[in-house]
mmCIF file of C-alpha atoms (C1' of nucleotides) in Angstrom:
data_model
loop_
_atom_site.group_PDB
_atom_site.id
_atom_site.type_symbol
_atom_site.label_atom_id
_atom_site.label_comp_id
_atom_site.label_asym_id
_atom_site.label_seq_id
_atom_site.Cartn_x
_atom_site.Cartn_y
_atom_site.Cartn_z
ATOM 1 C CA MET A 1 -0.106 -0.175 0.082
ATOM 2 C CA ASP A 2 1.290 3.451 -0.757
ATOM 3 C CA ILE A 3 0.548 6.340 1.791
ATOM 4 C CA ALA A 4 -2.346 7.712 -0.096
ATOM 5 C CA GLU A 5 -4.114 4.256 0.372
ATOM 6 C CA VAL A 6 -3.430 4.295 4.038
ATOM 7 C CA VAL A 7 -4.677 8.001 3.963
ATOM 8 C CA ARG A 8 -7.947 6.438 2.354
ATOM 9 C CA ARG A 9 -8.455 3.845 4.344
ATOM 10 C CA SER A 10 -7.613 5.213 7.525
ATOM 11 C CA GLY A 11 -8.411 8.850 7.444
ATOM 12 C CA VAL A 12 -5.123 9.676 9.137
ATOM 13 C CA PRO A 13 -3.587 12.280 7.083
ATOM 14 C CA ALA A 14 -0.470 11.759 5.177
ATOM 15 C CA SER A 15 1.597 14.269 7.383
ATOM 16 C CA THR A 16 0.760 12.725 10.552
ATOM 17 C CA LEU A 17 1.886 9.321 9.105
ATOM 18 C CA ARG A 18 4.980 10.461 8.595
ATOM 19 C CA TYR A 19 5.086 12.037 11.840
ATOM 20 C CA TYR A 20 3.893 8.675 13.590
ATOM 21 C CA GLU A 21 6.662 7.149 11.554
ATOM 22 C CA GLU A 22 9.108 9.773 12.769
ATOM 23 C CA LYS A 23 8.244 8.848 16.104
ATOM 24 C CA GLY A 24 8.576 5.317 15.742
ATOM 25 C CA LEU A 25 4.688 4.585 16.141
ATOM 26 C CA ILE A 26 4.699 3.360 12.908
ATOM 27 C CA GLU A 27 6.843 1.845 10.255
ATOM 28 C CA SER A 28 6.798 1.516 6.646
ATOM 29 C CA VAL A 29 7.853 -1.791 5.167
ATOM 30 C CA GLY A 30 10.161 -0.133 2.123
ATOM 31 C CA ARG A 31 10.061 2.342 -0.657
ATOM 32 C CA GLN A 32 9.131 2.550 -4.232
ATOM 33 C CA GLY A 33 11.800 5.245 -5.369
ATOM 34 C CA LEU A 34 11.116 7.878 -2.397
ATOM 35 C CA ARG A 35 7.897 6.571 -1.765
ATOM 36 C CA ARG A 36 6.991 4.613 1.185
ATOM 37 C CA THR A 37 5.091 1.379 1.199
ATOM 38 C CA PHE A 38 2.884 0.019 4.201
ATOM 39 C CA ASP A 39 1.921 -3.480 5.198
ATOM 40 C CA PRO A 40 -1.813 -3.445 5.511
ATOM 41 C CA ARG A 41 -1.132 -4.348 9.213
ATOM 42 C CA VAL A 42 -0.572 -0.521 9.713
ATOM 43 C CA LEU A 43 -4.384 -0.009 9.655
ATOM 44 C CA GLU A 44 -4.396 -2.199 12.929
ATOM 45 C CA ARG A 45 -1.599 -0.300 14.497
ATOM 46 C CA LEU A 46 -3.420 3.206 13.555
ATOM 47 C CA ALA A 47 -6.597 2.019 15.016
ATOM 48 C CA LEU A 48 -4.548 1.061 18.210
ATOM 49 C CA ILE A 49 -2.812 4.424 18.312
ATOM 50 C CA ALA A 50 -6.260 5.938 17.694
ATOM 51 C CA LEU A 51 -7.734 3.855 20.591
ATOM 52 C CA GLY A 52 -4.740 4.910 23.167
ATOM 53 C CA SER A 53 -5.330 8.686 22.218
ATOM 54 C CA ALA A 54 -9.141 8.299 22.592
ATOM 55 C CA ALA A 55 -8.320 6.642 25.975
ATOM 56 C CA GLY A 56 -6.095 9.716 27.121
ATOM 57 C CA PHE A 57 -2.602 8.034 26.427
ATOM 58 C CA SER A 58 0.143 10.190 25.013
ATOM 59 C CA LEU A 59 1.744 9.295 21.882
ATOM 60 C CA ASP A 60 5.011 8.411 24.032
ATOM 61 C CA GLU A 61 2.673 6.093 26.259
ATOM 62 C CA THR A 62 0.949 4.547 23.213
ATOM 63 C CA ALA A 63 4.313 3.765 21.706
ATOM 64 C CA ARG A 64 5.340 1.997 24.877
ATOM 65 C CA MET A 65 2.531 -0.327 24.254
ATOM 66 C CA PHE A 66 4.137 -1.841 21.252
ATOM 67 C CA ALA A 67 6.828 -4.647 21.668
ATOM 68 C CA ALA A 68 9.816 -4.370 19.189
ATOM 69 C CA ASP A 69 8.448 -6.774 16.931
ATOM 70 C CA GLY A 70 5.412 -4.817 16.593
ATOM 71 C CA ARG A 71 2.907 -6.789 18.619
ATOM 72 C CA PRO A 72 0.674 -4.965 21.073
ATOM 73 C CA ARG A 73 2.596 -5.425 24.213
ATOM 74 C CA ILE A 74 -0.053 -4.203 26.627
ATOM 75 C CA ASP A 75 0.645 -3.316 30.302
ATOM 76 C CA ARG A 76 -2.363 -4.586 32.131
ATOM 77 C CA ARG A 77 -1.494 -2.527 35.320
ATOM 78 C CA MET A 78 -1.189 0.562 33.023
ATOM 79 C CA LEU A 79 -4.402 -0.223 31.485
ATOM 80 C CA SER A 80 -6.323 -0.453 35.120
ATOM 81 C CA ALA A 81 -4.351 2.636 36.091
ATOM 82 C CA LYS A 82 -5.739 4.402 33.244
ATOM 83 C CA ALA A 83 -9.445 2.846 33.796
ATOM 84 C CA ARG A 84 -9.338 4.184 37.099
ATOM 85 C CA GLU A 85 -8.406 7.572 36.207
ATOM 86 C CA LEU A 86 -11.174 7.520 33.488
ATOM 87 C CA THR A 87 -13.435 6.608 36.388
ATOM 88 C CA ARG A 88 -12.404 9.893 38.411
ATOM 89 C CA THR A 89 -12.712 12.054 35.377
ATOM 90 C CA ILE A 90 -16.046 10.597 34.327
ATOM 91 C CA ARG A 91 -17.275 11.317 38.005
ATOM 92 C CA GLN A 92 -15.833 14.823 37.496
ATOM 93 C CA LEU A 93 -17.273 15.632 34.220
ATOM 94 C CA THR A 94 -21.002 14.267 35.492
ATOM 95 C CA ALA A 95 -20.912 16.572 38.346
ATOM 96 C CA MET A 96 -19.824 19.275 35.889
ATOM 97 C CA ARG A 97 -22.591 18.355 33.485
ATOM 98 C CA ASP A 98 -25.205 18.212 36.292
ATOM 99 C CA GLY A 99 -24.264 21.439 37.273
ATOM 100 C CA LEU A 100 -24.537 22.943 34.072
ATOM 101 C CA ARG A 101 -27.644 21.448 33.411
ATOM 102 C CA HIS A 102 -28.985 22.980 36.478
ATOM 103 C CA ALA A 103 -27.410 26.157 35.801
ATOM 104 C CA ALA A 104 -29.484 26.540 32.385
ATOM 105 C CA VAL A 105 -32.551 25.960 34.178
ATOM 106 C CA CYS A 106 -32.062 27.661 37.690
ATOM 107 C CA PRO A 107 -34.555 30.266 38.565
ATOM 108 C CA ALA A 108 -32.133 32.276 40.937
ATOM 109 C CA PRO A 109 -31.925 35.874 40.192
ATOM 110 C CA SER A 110 -27.944 35.300 40.055
ATOM 111 C CA HIS A 111 -25.980 32.171 39.879
ATOM 112 C CA LEU A 112 -24.043 32.967 42.589
ATOM 113 C CA GLU A 113 -27.237 32.990 44.754
ATOM 114 C CA CYS A 114 -28.129 29.771 43.920
ATOM 115 C CA PRO A 115 -27.113 26.992 46.219
ATOM 116 C CA THR A 116 -26.723 24.518 43.626
ATOM 117 C CA PHE A 117 -24.463 26.783 41.584
ATOM 118 C CA ARG A 118 -22.246 27.917 44.784
ATOM 119 C CA ARG A 119 -21.581 24.216 45.624
ATOM 120 C CA LEU A 120 -20.349 23.617 41.993
ATOM 121 C CA LEU A 121 -18.248 26.460 42.158
ATOM 122 C CA GLY A 122 -16.517 25.397 45.618
ATOM 123 C CA ALA A 123 -15.933 21.837 43.773
ATOM 124 C CA ALA A 124 -14.203 23.803 40.624
ATOM 125 C CA ALA A 125 -12.124 25.812 42.966
ATOM 126 C CA SER A 126 -10.976 23.091 45.271
ATOM 127 C CA GLY A 127 -11.476 19.595 44.250
ATOM 128 C CA VAL A 128 -10.693 19.602 40.704
ATOM 129 C CA ARG A 129 -7.409 18.700 40.122
ATOM 130 C CA ARG A 130 -7.886 15.982 37.678
ATOM 131 C CA LYS A 131 -6.094 16.296 34.379
ATOM 132 C CA LYS A 132 -6.375 14.879 30.760
ATOM 133 C CA ALA A 133 -9.081 12.820 29.628
ATOM 134 C CA ALA A 134 -9.439 13.171 25.989
ATOM 135 C CA SER A 135 -11.457 12.326 23.143
ATOM 136 C CA ALA A 136 -14.756 13.628 21.656
ATOM 137 C CA LYS A 137 -15.889 16.617 19.978
ATOM 138 C CA SER A 138 -14.273 20.135 19.055
ATOM 139 C CA ALA A 139 -16.010 23.292 19.635
ATOM 140 C CA PRO A 140 -17.850 25.118 17.218
ATOM 141 C CA PRO A 141 -17.111 28.728 18.381
ATOM 142 C CA PRO A 142 -13.334 29.071 17.283
ATOM 143 C CA ALA A 143 -14.151 27.514 14.218
ATOM 144 C CA ARG A 144 -10.748 26.945 12.787
ATOM 145 C CA THR A 145 -8.468 27.051 15.966
ATOM 146 C CA ARG A 146 -8.623 23.046 16.362
ATOM 147 C CA ALA A 147 -6.214 20.764 14.811
ATOM 148 C CA ALA A 148 -9.198 18.435 15.058
ATOM 149 C CA ALA A 149 -11.211 20.624 12.668
ATOM 150 C CA THR A 150 -8.642 19.622 10.216
ATOM 151 C CA ARG A 151 -8.135 16.400 10.821
ATOM 152 C CA ALA A 152 -11.636 15.763 11.095
ATOM 153 C CA ARG A 153 -11.644 14.897 7.379
ATOM 154 C CA ARG A 154 -10.021 17.365 4.987
ATOM 155 C CA MET B 1 -5.804 42.371 48.564
ATOM 156 C CA ASP B 2 -2.466 42.373 47.119
ATOM 157 C CA ILE B 3 -1.599 39.603 44.412
ATOM 158 C CA ALA B 4 0.315 37.509 47.433
ATOM 159 C CA GLU B 5 -2.924 37.178 49.447
ATOM 160 C CA VAL B 6 -4.928 36.338 45.969
ATOM 161 C CA VAL B 7 -2.295 33.751 45.552
ATOM 162 C CA ARG B 8 -2.680 32.487 48.752
ATOM 163 C CA ARG B 9 -6.321 32.178 48.930
ATOM 164 C CA SER B 10 -6.965 30.928 45.348
ATOM 165 C CA GLY B 11 -4.260 28.721 44.939
ATOM 166 C CA VAL B 12 -3.761 30.431 41.275
ATOM 167 C CA PRO B 13 -0.022 31.712 40.568
ATOM 168 C CA ALA B 14 0.942 34.938 40.349
ATOM 169 C CA SER B 15 1.905 34.677 37.047
ATOM 170 C CA THR B 16 -1.447 33.127 36.059
ATOM 171 C CA LEU B 17 -3.348 36.137 37.302
ATOM 172 C CA ARG B 18 -1.329 38.609 35.548
ATOM 173 C CA TYR B 19 -2.140 36.352 32.443
ATOM 174 C CA TYR B 20 -5.678 36.228 33.320
ATOM 175 C CA GLU B 21 -5.706 40.034 33.769
ATOM 176 C CA GLU B 22 -3.934 40.901 30.506
ATOM 177 C CA LYS B 23 -6.755 38.545 28.764
ATOM 178 C CA GLY B 24 -9.461 40.367 30.450
ATOM 179 C CA LEU B 25 -10.697 37.504 32.615
ATOM 180 C CA ILE B 26 -10.184 39.432 35.780
ATOM 181 C CA GLU B 27 -9.165 42.913 36.630
ATOM 182 C CA SER B 28 -7.442 44.725 39.470
ATOM 183 C CA VAL B 29 -9.037 47.643 41.123
ATOM 184 C CA GLY B 30 -6.167 49.846 41.733
ATOM 185 C CA ARG B 31 -2.273 49.855 42.371
ATOM 186 C CA GLN B 32 -0.253 50.631 45.578
ATOM 187 C CA GLY B 33 2.667 51.906 43.615
ATOM 188 C CA LEU B 34 3.380 49.273 41.050
ATOM 189 C CA ARG B 35 1.631 46.592 42.941
ATOM 190 C CA ARG B 36 -1.967 45.440 41.810
ATOM 191 C CA THR B 37 -4.560 45.699 44.363
ATOM 192 C CA PHE B 38 -7.667 43.315 44.314
ATOM 193 C CA ASP B 39 -11.066 43.494 45.395
ATOM 194 C CA PRO B 40 -11.749 39.957 47.060
ATOM 195 C CA ARG B 41 -14.668 39.486 44.748
ATOM 196 C CA VAL B 42 -11.701 38.355 42.494
ATOM 197 C CA LEU B 43 -11.936 35.280 44.157
ATOM 198 C CA GLU B 44 -15.560 34.317 42.958
ATOM 199 C CA ARG B 45 -14.527 35.302 39.650
ATOM 200 C CA LEU B 46 -11.270 32.739 39.917
ATOM 201 C CA ALA B 47 -13.443 29.993 41.277
ATOM 202 C CA LEU B 48 -16.028 30.598 38.051
ATOM 203 C CA ILE B 49 -13.106 30.676 35.611
ATOM 204 C CA ALA B 50 -11.837 27.226 37.188
ATOM 205 C CA LEU B 51 -15.383 26.297 36.659
ATOM 206 C CA GLY B 52 -15.586 27.128 33.090
ATOM 207 C CA SER B 53 -12.360 25.300 32.508
ATOM 208 C CA ALA B 54 -13.219 22.406 34.303
ATOM 209 C CA ALA B 55 -16.359 22.095 32.249
ATOM 210 C CA GLY B 56 -14.135 22.285 29.169
ATOM 211 C CA PHE B 57 -14.747 25.921 28.059
ATOM 212 C CA SER B 58 -11.643 27.796 26.555
ATOM 213 C CA LEU B 59 -10.610 30.775 28.378
ATOM 214 C CA ASP B 60 -12.312 32.883 25.679
ATOM 215 C CA GLU B 61 -15.500 31.295 26.141
ATOM 216 C CA THR B 62 -15.269 31.582 29.708
ATOM 217 C CA ALA B 63 -14.647 35.244 29.103
ATOM 218 C CA ARG B 64 -17.874 35.571 26.994
ATOM 219 C CA MET B 65 -19.952 34.677 30.253
ATOM 220 C CA PHE B 66 -19.040 37.755 32.063
ATOM 221 C CA ALA B 67 -20.779 40.988 31.279
ATOM 222 C CA ALA B 68 -19.094 44.256 31.126
ATOM 223 C CA ASP B 69 -19.832 45.143 34.890
ATOM 224 C CA GLY B 70 -18.315 41.698 35.599
ATOM 225 C CA ARG B 71 -21.353 39.983 36.601
ATOM 226 C CA PRO B 72 -21.867 36.232 35.326
ATOM 227 C CA ARG B 73 -23.889 36.939 32.184
ATOM 228 C CA ILE B 74 -24.275 32.874 31.925
ATOM 229 C CA ASP B 75 -25.601 31.868 28.460
ATOM 230 C CA ARG B 76 -28.234 29.086 29.089
ATOM 231 C CA ARG B 77 -28.211 27.784 25.477
ATOM 232 C CA MET B 78 -24.565 27.648 25.902
ATOM 233 C CA LEU B 79 -24.517 25.982 29.049
ATOM 234 C CA SER B 80 -27.168 23.460 27.704
ATOM 235 C CA ALA B 81 -24.895 22.635 24.661
ATOM 236 C CA LYS B 82 -22.101 22.347 26.950
ATOM 237 C CA ALA B 83 -23.821 19.976 29.067
ATOM 238 C CA ARG B 84 -24.864 17.909 25.864
ATOM 239 C CA GLU B 85 -21.572 17.537 24.862
ATOM 240 C CA LEU B 86 -20.258 16.327 28.274
ATOM 241 C CA THR B 87 -22.862 13.750 28.077
ATOM 242 C CA ARG B 88 -21.253 12.740 24.612
ATOM 243 C CA THR B 89 -17.961 12.710 26.050
ATOM 244 C CA ILE B 90 -19.041 10.864 29.233
ATOM 245 C CA ARG B 91 -20.324 8.156 27.218
ATOM 246 C CA GLN B 92 -17.270 7.827 25.099
ATOM 247 C CA LEU B 93 -15.152 7.673 27.978
ATOM 248 C CA THR B 94 -17.173 5.126 29.707
ATOM 249 C CA ALA B 95 -16.814 2.969 26.814
ATOM 250 C CA MET B 96 -13.292 3.449 26.569
ATOM 251 C CA ARG B 97 -12.734 2.764 30.362
ATOM 252 C CA ASP B 98 -14.904 -0.528 30.034
ATOM 253 C CA GLY B 99 -12.696 -1.561 27.321
ATOM 254 C CA LEU B 100 -9.856 -0.747 29.311
ATOM 255 C CA ARG B 101 -10.810 -2.704 32.101
ATOM 256 C CA HIS B 102 -11.928 -5.828 29.845
ATOM 257 C CA ALA B 103 -8.488 -5.724 28.043
ATOM 258 C CA ALA B 104 -6.649 -5.594 31.429
ATOM 259 C CA VAL B 105 -8.298 -9.011 32.289
ATOM 260 C CA CYS B 106 -8.862 -10.519 28.940
ATOM 261 C CA PRO B 107 -7.652 -14.119 28.651
ATOM 262 C CA ALA B 108 -7.103 -13.965 24.889
ATOM 263 C CA PRO B 109 -3.725 -14.915 23.769
ATOM 264 C CA SER B 110 -3.508 -11.317 21.646
ATOM 265 C CA HIS B 111 -5.760 -8.680 22.124
ATOM 266 C CA LEU B 112 -6.312 -8.343 18.685
ATOM 267 C CA GLU B 113 -8.148 -11.940 18.978
ATOM 268 C CA CYS B 114 -10.338 -10.711 21.478
ATOM 269 C CA PRO B 115 -13.774 -9.706 20.075
ATOM 270 C CA THR B 116 -14.418 -7.009 22.752
ATOM 271 C CA PHE B 117 -11.139 -5.460 22.201
ATOM 272 C CA ARG B 118 -11.765 -5.469 18.267
ATOM 273 C CA ARG B 119 -14.999 -3.870 18.889
ATOM 274 C CA LEU B 120 -13.223 -0.847 20.967
ATOM 275 C CA LEU B 121 -10.461 -0.693 18.244
ATOM 276 C CA GLY B 122 -13.497 -0.151 15.590
ATOM 277 C CA ALA B 123 -15.038 2.428 17.847
ATOM 278 C CA ALA B 124 -11.756 4.104 18.315
ATOM 279 C CA ALA B 125 -11.099 3.915 14.651
ATOM 280 C CA SER B 126 -14.531 5.532 13.731
ATOM 281 C CA GLY B 127 -14.100 8.016 16.357
ATOM 282 C CA VAL B 128 -11.014 9.586 14.734
ATOM 283 C CA ARG B 129 -12.637 12.281 13.543
ATOM 284 C CA ARG B 130 -13.569 14.197 16.463
ATOM 285 C CA LYS B 131 -11.329 15.059 19.483
ATOM 286 C CA LYS B 132 -11.163 17.640 22.081
ATOM 287 C CA ALA B 133 -10.148 17.272 25.666
ATOM 288 C CA ALA B 134 -12.327 17.867 28.387
ATOM 289 C CA SER B 135 -10.273 18.356 31.305
ATOM 290 C CA ALA B 136 -10.044 19.991 34.493
ATOM 291 C CA LYS B 137 -7.409 21.760 35.852
ATOM 292 C CA SER B 138 -6.577 23.262 39.300
ATOM 293 C CA ALA B 139 -5.157 25.757 41.589
ATOM 294 C CA PRO B 140 -4.174 23.249 44.302
ATOM 295 C CA PRO B 141 -2.752 24.070 47.283
ATOM 296 C CA PRO B 142 1.118 22.185 46.732
ATOM 297 C CA ALA B 143 2.345 25.121 45.088
ATOM 298 C CA ARG B 144 3.610 23.601 41.643
ATOM 299 C CA THR B 145 1.158 20.706 41.222
ATOM 300 C CA ARG B 146 -0.159 22.466 38.499
ATOM 301 C CA ALA B 147 2.757 21.229 36.424
ATOM 302 C CA ALA B 148 1.954 17.881 37.213
ATOM 303 C CA ALA B 149 -1.539 18.629 36.229
ATOM 304 C CA THR B 150 -0.135 19.191 32.590
ATOM 305 C CA ARG B 151 1.177 15.711 32.526
ATOM 306 C CA ALA B 152 4.668 15.074 30.840
ATOM 307 C CA ARG B 153 6.360 18.066 32.210
ATOM 308 C CA ARG B 154 9.888 19.314 31.584
ATOM 309 C "C1'" DG C 1 17.723 56.448 54.529
ATOM 310 C "C1'" DT C 2 18.628 52.258 52.781
ATOM 311 C "C1'" DG C 3 18.674 47.925 51.505
ATOM 312 C "C1'" DC C 4 16.121 44.047 50.631
ATOM 313 C "C1'" DC C 5 12.910 41.383 47.740
ATOM 314 C "C1'" DA C 6 8.382 41.092 46.479
ATOM 315 C "C1'" DC C 7 6.349 42.945 43.061
ATOM 316 C "C1'" DT C 8 6.442 45.092 38.079
ATOM 317 C "C1'" DT C 9 6.754 44.522 32.623
ATOM 318 C "C1'" DC C 10 7.728 42.350 28.260
ATOM 319 C "C1'" DA C 11 9.548 39.083 25.548
ATOM 320 C "C1'" DA C 12 10.719 34.483 24.845
ATOM 321 C "C1'" DG C 13 10.094 29.993 25.803
ATOM 322 C "C1'" DT C 14 7.328 25.653 26.727
ATOM 323 C "C1'" DC C 15 4.518 21.363 25.680
ATOM 324 C "C1'" DG C 16 2.143 17.835 22.453
ATOM 325 C "C1'" DA C 17 0.599 16.816 18.332
ATOM 326 C "C1'" DC C 18 0.636 17.959 14.282
ATOM 327 C "C1'" DT C 19 0.513 21.302 10.057
ATOM 328 C "C1'" DT C 20 2.478 24.108 6.188
ATOM 329 C "C1'" DG C 21 5.625 25.576 3.178
ATOM 330 C "C1'" DA C 22 9.415 25.539 0.103
ATOM 331 C "C1'" DA C 23 12.166 23.057 -2.629
ATOM 332 C "C1'" DG C 24 13.581 18.726 -4.506
ATOM 333 C "C1'" DT C 25 12.358 13.801 -6.375
ATOM 334 C "C1'" DC C 26 10.667 10.616 -9.384
ATOM 335 C "C1'" DA C 27 6.819 6.723 -11.269
ATOM 336 C "C1'" DA C 28 3.920 6.783 -14.693
ATOM 337 C "C1'" DG C 29 0.719 8.278 -18.689
ATOM 338 C "C1'" DG C 30 0.970 10.143 -23.067
ATOM 339 C "C1'" DC D 1 11.265 11.563 -23.609
ATOM 340 C "C1'" DC D 2 8.210 14.943 -21.127
ATOM 341 C "C1'" DT D 3 5.402 16.456 -18.263
ATOM 342 C "C1'" DT D 4 2.623 15.996 -14.401
ATOM 343 C "C1'" DG D 5 1.970 15.879 -9.707
ATOM 344 C "C1'" DA D 6 1.987 12.988 -5.864
ATOM 345 C "C1'" DC D 7 5.334 11.909 -3.508
ATOM 346 C "C1'" DT D 8 9.794 13.388 -0.460
ATOM 347 C "C1'" DT D 9 12.553 16.121 3.344
ATOM 348 C "C1'" DC D 10 13.235 19.646 6.726
ATOM 349 C "C1'" DA D 11 12.454 23.492 9.316
ATOM 350 C "C1'" DA D 12 9.575 26.331 10.651
ATOM 351 C "C1'" DG D 13 4.809 27.712 12.429
ATOM 352 C "C1'" DT D 14 0.274 26.646 15.086
ATOM 353 C "C1'" DC D 15 -2.580 26.698 19.010
ATOM 354 C "C1'" DG D 16 -3.695 27.259 24.210
ATOM 355 C "C1'" DA D 17 -2.369 28.426 28.632
ATOM 356 C "C1'" DC D 18 0.748 29.409 30.696
ATOM 357 C "C1'" DT D 19 5.753 29.888 32.766
ATOM 358 C "C1'" DT D 20 10.210 31.704 32.855
ATOM 359 C "C1'" DG D 21 13.770 35.065 32.673
ATOM 360 C "C1'" DA D 22 15.808 39.406 32.703
ATOM 361 C "C1'" DA D 23 15.677 43.807 34.233
ATOM 362 C "C1'" DG D 24 13.503 47.435 36.369
ATOM 363 C "C1'" DT D 25 10.710 49.559 40.572
ATOM 364 C "C1'" DG D 26 9.186 50.615 44.827
ATOM 365 C "C1'" DG D 27 7.030 49.583 49.943
ATOM 366 C "C1'" DC D 28 8.453 48.815 54.208
ATOM 367 C "C1'" DA D 29 11.312 46.908 58.246
ATOM 368 C "C1'" DC D 30 15.093 48.422 60.150
#
DNA sequence: GTGCCACTTCAAGTCGACTTGAAGTCAAGG
DNA sequence: CCTTGACTTCAAGTCGACTTGAAGTGGCAC
């Protein structure tokens, strides 16, 4: 497969593929002249990488999940840890969403006077030390800002 | 209040406070010589900003939630939209977490042979066209835990 | 009155994950 | 054989949210 086909079948831009190769996340099996040739299994690999990203792993972390031979070498402890982290994040986001929902319909004259809202504020101010979960959605307002806007098909 | 006190009471670094002021997210009420003086209400404002960030709003979006007089001018439609977005994200992350959990205990010889894992892979691959992190940041007591929050630091 | 040092400004740097642009190469169709 | 244009490399740019560093200022304890 040449790079164009990988792009077509994976949806990942060529520049990203080259970047991934440079970082050692994928590899090409040879060249036709200058042009890279890929083994179809690269598609599986890309799916794995997408999975890692979606789960909140950095590319470096994801890279560590492959053995030298290219087979996934998944660290179960790492997975469990990430699962727990996701659980925390999910709990956080859920609270946040409920708060937003409430705020959207709250009848209090000012949100600052609404106990529910104040509780949310407190939570945000103190407890929120969670980080980095990933996945899903790019915000409409700043249309061109997000790399994802471009990535999402172009 | 001088900046040191705001730092102490909010946990937000002075550099961040200056940055926020520059961006118009907060304001100082005056100066003692060169030194900024803040109204205590800035603490509430900072909590609001933290809340916005935790809910996945960018600083610019958060800024739009304040009226000229500094009162929160919360756009209910925006809140609802964000709440829905969070719901999607939560659903995504939940699926992801369940997948990770499963992968961590899956007995299949290779994850690639496990149907559950393959299903996950498919989901990740198809989800490649959307991305954005809803994350939470913090102003934690431990002075520079902020760095930790932004994972992979220097 | 004087020295310390917390504060100030402003420019530049950082971080991750890519994208973009310029300039060059070359496989393949005509 | 020649042109075309998809591919290549490499350096630099982007984006958001800050941090860092150098150089300067001035409040306040002594």
